[in-house]
Amino acid sequence: MIEELLPDLYRVEIPLPKSPLKALNSYVVKGRDRFLIIDTGMNREECLRPMRSALQKLDIDLDRTDFFITHLHADHSGLVGILATDTSKVYFNRTEASFINFQPSEDYWKKHFVFYGSHGFPEDEMKRVWEGHPGYRYSSRRQINFTAMGEGDEIEVGDYLFRCIETPGHSPGHMCLYEASKKVLVCGDHILFDITPNITHWPQLENSLKHYLTNLEKVYALDVNLVLPGHRNIWNDHRKRITELQEHHRNRLDEALAALEDGEKTAWEVAPYITWDIDCNSWEEFPSVQKFFAVGETIAHLDYLEADGRARKETKNHKVLYSLA
Ligand SMILES: [Zn+2]
């Protein structure tokens, strides 16, 4: 599906089969000499085919196209390795540009899974995660020479002048684009409207939830008329949604604290106490990959509580246990 949102600014919906996210919003901006594609879809045929057909309809020449990737997740970055040509610039936040090219290595994922094991994630479930994790299966497989971007850097294309806004939290270097004169915010997965962004543990970002909440306030201050998120519906009022997201995380923090009331627990044991927006009747029914995302999010909330002085964290027999402070 292609939709013209503003003159020369289009939304292209890229399907994400079997993902609860359903689809990715890729945004295409047409300039006079060059084009810009913001986020791409996963590195798989089911994304590549609709992307190629949309680019053909929009008359986009990839030899004159640059890319901006909001963050490292495979549904946003996966296809860039296939679409980018020798003349393309690939704008990407400095933090993630420093390590994403090494991400698909087996070693990176093994370390990841050992860490989750220390938080109680069972080994048999982990095997199923390994097979179904979108980052492991659908990342870009090509080394990319990124153009690293930082706070305030600008990208000009046609009548649009985008300013980079650093918003770590959902990922270690997540970045939004702001077009001040048109009051447009391209927000990746920093703000989503029909679902809530996953805030998980990152080895590269201590207390990711704290960063996330701080950066919600940062974009709250911007004057915005059109919010363009990475998934689902576009919206006008970012401030109302930010208030809801703040409350959502306060509730999750309360649920995590309540889970610790009858004694110390691993993040794996705390996770079923938290209300998840997923279409399953019980925690046991969650697909393994969704349990993995839920436990990551639980760790982020427990670490926030620890940094805040409301919880304690100890390692006993190679297991990380949280208790009330
Ligand atoms: Zn994401």
XYZ file of C-alpha atoms and ligand atoms in Angstrom:
326
model
C 0.000 0.000 0.000
C 1.320 3.448 -0.999
C -0.112 6.627 0.473
C 0.952 10.218 -0.237
C 0.986 11.961 3.149
C 2.397 15.339 2.085
C 3.735 16.527 -1.283
C 6.648 14.192 -2.201
C 6.369 12.269 1.090
C 4.924 8.756 0.879
C 4.194 5.918 3.252
C 4.846 2.411 1.888
C 3.467 -0.436 3.977
C 5.806 -3.453 3.970
C 4.145 -6.645 5.300
C 5.865 -8.536 8.154
C 4.385 -12.060 7.898
C 3.747 -13.906 11.194
C 4.895 -10.896 13.238
C 2.457 -9.312 15.726
C 3.695 -5.975 14.315
C 1.899 -6.909 11.044
C 3.719 -4.385 8.813
C 6.480 -1.807 8.713
C 5.979 1.781 7.593
C 8.696 2.767 5.174
C 8.692 6.460 4.234
C 9.860 7.616 0.833
C 10.777 11.250 0.147
C 11.238 12.479 -3.407
C 13.712 15.253 -4.063
C 14.710 16.859 -7.357
C 17.959 14.915 -7.843
C 17.902 12.310 -5.099
C 15.447 10.276 -3.066
C 15.415 9.218 0.580
C 13.999 5.957 1.965
C 13.455 5.872 5.724
C 13.469 2.250 7.063
C 13.199 -0.753 4.775
C 11.648 -4.007 6.085
C 13.299 -7.343 6.835
C 15.874 -9.110 4.688
C 13.372 -11.577 3.189
C 11.463 -12.029 -0.058
C 8.090 -11.202 1.551
C 9.400 -7.666 2.209
C 11.619 -7.226 -0.835
C 8.871 -7.940 -3.405
C 6.366 -5.316 -2.161
C 9.206 -2.808 -1.658
C 10.483 -3.223 -5.211
C 6.981 -2.928 -6.643
C 6.268 0.258 -4.617
C 9.562 1.847 -5.681
C 8.733 1.107 -9.302
C 5.289 2.722 -8.967
C 6.857 5.778 -7.326
C 9.502 5.906 -10.043
C 12.403 5.719 -7.591
C 15.839 5.096 -9.066
C 17.967 3.295 -6.454
C 21.138 4.703 -8.016
C 19.937 8.113 -6.844
C 18.588 7.003 -3.457
C 19.924 7.451 0.074
C 18.653 5.707 3.214
C 17.992 6.667 6.797
C 17.598 3.842 9.306
C 15.910 4.788 12.599
C 17.431 1.834 14.482
C 19.101 -1.553 14.143
C 16.054 -3.853 14.370
C 15.817 -6.191 11.356
C 12.317 -4.991 10.376
C 13.771 -1.480 9.899
C 17.305 -2.191 8.681
C 17.206 -5.691 7.124
C 16.675 -4.798 3.457
C 19.109 -1.893 3.253
C 21.957 -4.259 2.344
C 20.038 -5.317 -0.772
C 18.550 -1.948 -1.782
C 21.546 0.348 -1.253
C 23.743 0.849 -4.324
C 27.390 1.964 -4.550
C 26.244 5.579 -4.772
C 23.800 5.404 -1.806
C 24.524 7.030 1.501
C 23.143 5.037 4.431
C 22.545 7.415 7.344
C 22.576 5.622 10.673
C 23.059 6.638 14.303
C 26.677 6.597 15.450
C 26.119 4.212 18.396
C 24.575 1.364 16.424
C 26.763 1.962 13.347
C 29.699 1.043 15.588
C 28.506 -2.537 16.173
C 25.607 -3.617 13.903
C 27.867 -4.819 11.078
C 29.139 -7.480 13.466
C 25.742 -8.423 14.814
C 24.891 -11.493 12.712
C 27.874 -13.409 14.129
C 27.021 -16.611 16.045
C 29.117 -15.361 18.946
C 27.006 -12.209 19.402
C 23.838 -14.284 19.686
C 25.392 -16.947 21.927
C 26.418 -14.266 24.445
C 22.905 -12.872 24.246
C 21.390 -16.249 25.090
C 23.825 -16.993 27.938
C 22.770 -13.669 29.465
C 19.068 -14.598 29.249
C 19.885 -17.987 30.787
C 21.338 -16.180 33.816
C 17.951 -14.440 34.139
C 16.184 -17.810 34.312
C 15.227 -18.288 30.653
C 15.008 -22.121 30.208
C 17.308 -23.837 27.730
C 14.592 -25.710 25.795
C 12.654 -22.468 25.188
C 15.899 -20.806 24.130
C 16.384 -23.312 21.298
C 13.035 -22.278 19.832
C 13.954 -18.584 20.210
C 17.150 -19.214 18.268
C 15.076 -20.533 15.334
C 12.411 -17.822 15.424
C 14.239 -14.611 16.418
C 13.691 -12.052 13.608
C 17.043 -10.345 14.278
C 18.891 -13.640 13.861
C 17.011 -14.684 10.718
C 16.298 -11.487 8.809
C 19.147 -9.033 9.434
C 21.164 -7.545 6.607
C 24.010 -9.884 5.686
C 26.198 -7.245 4.059
C 28.790 -4.965 5.613
C 27.596 -1.406 5.068
C 29.654 1.734 5.012
C 27.323 3.856 7.161
C 27.249 7.655 7.254
C 27.191 8.052 11.046
C 24.761 10.669 12.371
C 24.544 12.475 15.701
C 22.191 14.905 17.446
C 21.349 17.927 15.280
C 22.848 16.574 12.030
C 20.713 17.386 9.000
C 19.535 15.575 5.876
C 18.135 17.666 3.046
C 15.990 16.110 0.332
C 13.742 18.211 -1.933
C 11.688 20.597 0.174
C 12.426 18.681 3.356
C 15.144 19.442 5.869
C 15.263 16.712 8.508
C 17.116 17.149 11.785
C 18.376 14.096 13.694
C 17.070 13.701 17.238
C 18.830 11.087 19.374
C 16.260 8.991 21.261
C 17.970 5.901 22.784
C 15.734 3.571 24.796
C 13.924 1.203 22.427
C 17.415 0.492 21.061
C 20.860 1.792 22.141
C 21.088 4.522 19.478
C 17.515 4.968 18.218
C 17.121 8.160 16.196
C 14.088 10.216 15.088
C 13.920 12.780 12.274
C 12.230 16.135 12.792
C 11.139 18.505 10.020
C 10.613 21.763 11.914
C 8.994 23.912 9.210
C 6.462 21.191 8.341
C 6.119 19.996 11.953
C 6.682 16.362 10.976
C 8.243 13.822 13.338
C 9.463 10.514 11.920
C 9.677 8.535 15.130
C 10.639 4.923 14.256
C 9.706 2.753 17.231
C 10.128 5.531 19.811
C 6.372 6.232 19.799
C 3.813 3.760 18.451
C 0.079 4.368 18.622
C -1.754 1.041 18.478
C 0.887 -0.983 20.280
C 3.584 -0.111 22.801
C 7.286 -0.111 21.852
C 9.302 -2.935 23.430
C 11.822 -1.607 25.938
C 14.359 -4.324 26.635
C 17.772 -4.831 28.201
C 20.740 -3.777 26.033
C 24.385 -4.522 26.906
C 25.269 -1.207 25.177
C 22.767 0.924 27.136
C 22.608 0.851 30.902
C 19.099 1.364 32.328
C 17.391 1.505 28.916
C 13.971 2.320 30.422
C 15.386 5.424 32.106
C 16.816 6.584 28.745
C 13.517 5.809 27.051
C 11.407 7.816 29.511
C 13.841 10.751 29.363
C 13.686 10.730 25.565
C 9.885 10.618 25.560
C 10.044 13.940 27.394
C 12.611 15.206 24.899
C 10.277 14.743 21.924
C 7.226 15.875 23.945
C 8.741 19.355 23.764
C 8.739 19.399 19.926
C 6.004 21.174 17.981
C 4.482 18.377 15.872
C 1.448 18.112 13.571
C 2.164 14.803 11.880
C 3.732 11.801 13.631
C 5.111 9.047 11.393
C 5.803 5.873 13.410
C 7.525 2.660 12.293
C 4.381 0.538 12.578
C 0.602 0.823 12.284
C -1.284 4.129 12.160
C 0.099 7.607 11.704
C -1.227 10.263 14.077
C -1.315 13.989 14.864
C -1.088 14.226 18.638
C 2.195 12.854 19.972
C 1.780 14.412 23.420
C -1.351 12.465 24.365
C 0.338 9.212 23.350
C 3.517 10.048 25.298
C 1.424 10.553 28.435
C -0.180 7.128 27.887
C 3.201 5.462 27.329
C 4.570 6.978 30.537
C 1.600 5.599 32.452
C 1.998 2.202 30.778
C 5.559 1.900 32.111
C 4.574 3.130 35.592
C 2.004 0.305 35.673
C 4.575 -2.271 34.567
C 6.996 -1.077 37.251
C 4.219 -1.497 39.848
C 3.460 -5.011 38.598
C 7.150 -5.962 38.740
C 7.406 -4.651 42.302
C 4.247 -6.524 43.327
C 5.771 -9.762 41.950
C 8.686 -9.389 44.388
C 6.452 -9.044 47.451
C 6.553 -12.748 48.331
C 10.308 -13.124 47.870
C 13.226 -12.948 45.432
C 12.722 -13.947 41.792
C 14.493 -14.130 38.467
C 13.204 -11.957 35.607
C 11.805 -15.164 34.050
C 9.719 -15.689 37.221
C 8.581 -12.049 37.372
C 7.470 -11.889 33.706
C 4.147 -13.812 34.125
C 3.055 -11.243 36.759
C 3.134 -8.479 34.165
C 0.197 -7.685 31.854
C 1.349 -8.180 28.238
C -0.588 -6.957 25.227
C -0.471 -10.247 23.337
C -3.291 -12.425 22.045
C -2.811 -15.434 24.388
C -4.827 -16.688 27.348
C -1.872 -17.495 29.582
C 1.903 -17.040 29.884
C 2.410 -20.735 29.003
C 0.735 -20.163 25.623
C 3.121 -17.370 24.572
C 5.350 -18.345 21.624
C 8.972 -18.708 22.808
C 10.141 -15.598 20.934
C 7.426 -13.521 22.611
C 8.510 -14.919 26.011
C 12.047 -13.854 25.137
C 10.911 -10.277 24.337
C 8.791 -10.225 27.505
C 11.704 -11.332 29.708
C 13.964 -8.708 28.108
C 11.378 -6.070 28.903
C 11.027 -7.407 32.458
C 14.819 -7.125 32.978
C 14.693 -3.486 31.779
C 11.959 -2.694 34.325
C 13.695 -4.538 37.179
C 16.990 -2.786 36.411
C 15.166 0.547 36.452
C 13.764 -0.317 39.901
C 17.233 -1.316 41.109
C 18.793 1.955 39.876
C 15.900 3.779 41.522
C 16.628 2.108 44.891
C 13.340 0.190 44.982
C 14.741 -3.282 44.163
C 17.934 -5.230 44.816
C 19.844 -7.428 42.397
C 22.125 -10.319 43.396
C 23.757 -13.196 41.548
C 23.499 -16.599 43.280
C 24.614 -19.846 41.598
C 24.883 -18.083 38.224
C 21.296 -16.828 38.514
C 20.369 -13.127 38.740
C 17.759 -12.629 41.483
C 15.768 -9.497 42.239
C 14.162 -8.675 45.581
C 12.499 -5.701 47.253
C 14.995 -3.135 48.597
Zn 12.275 -1.702 16.806
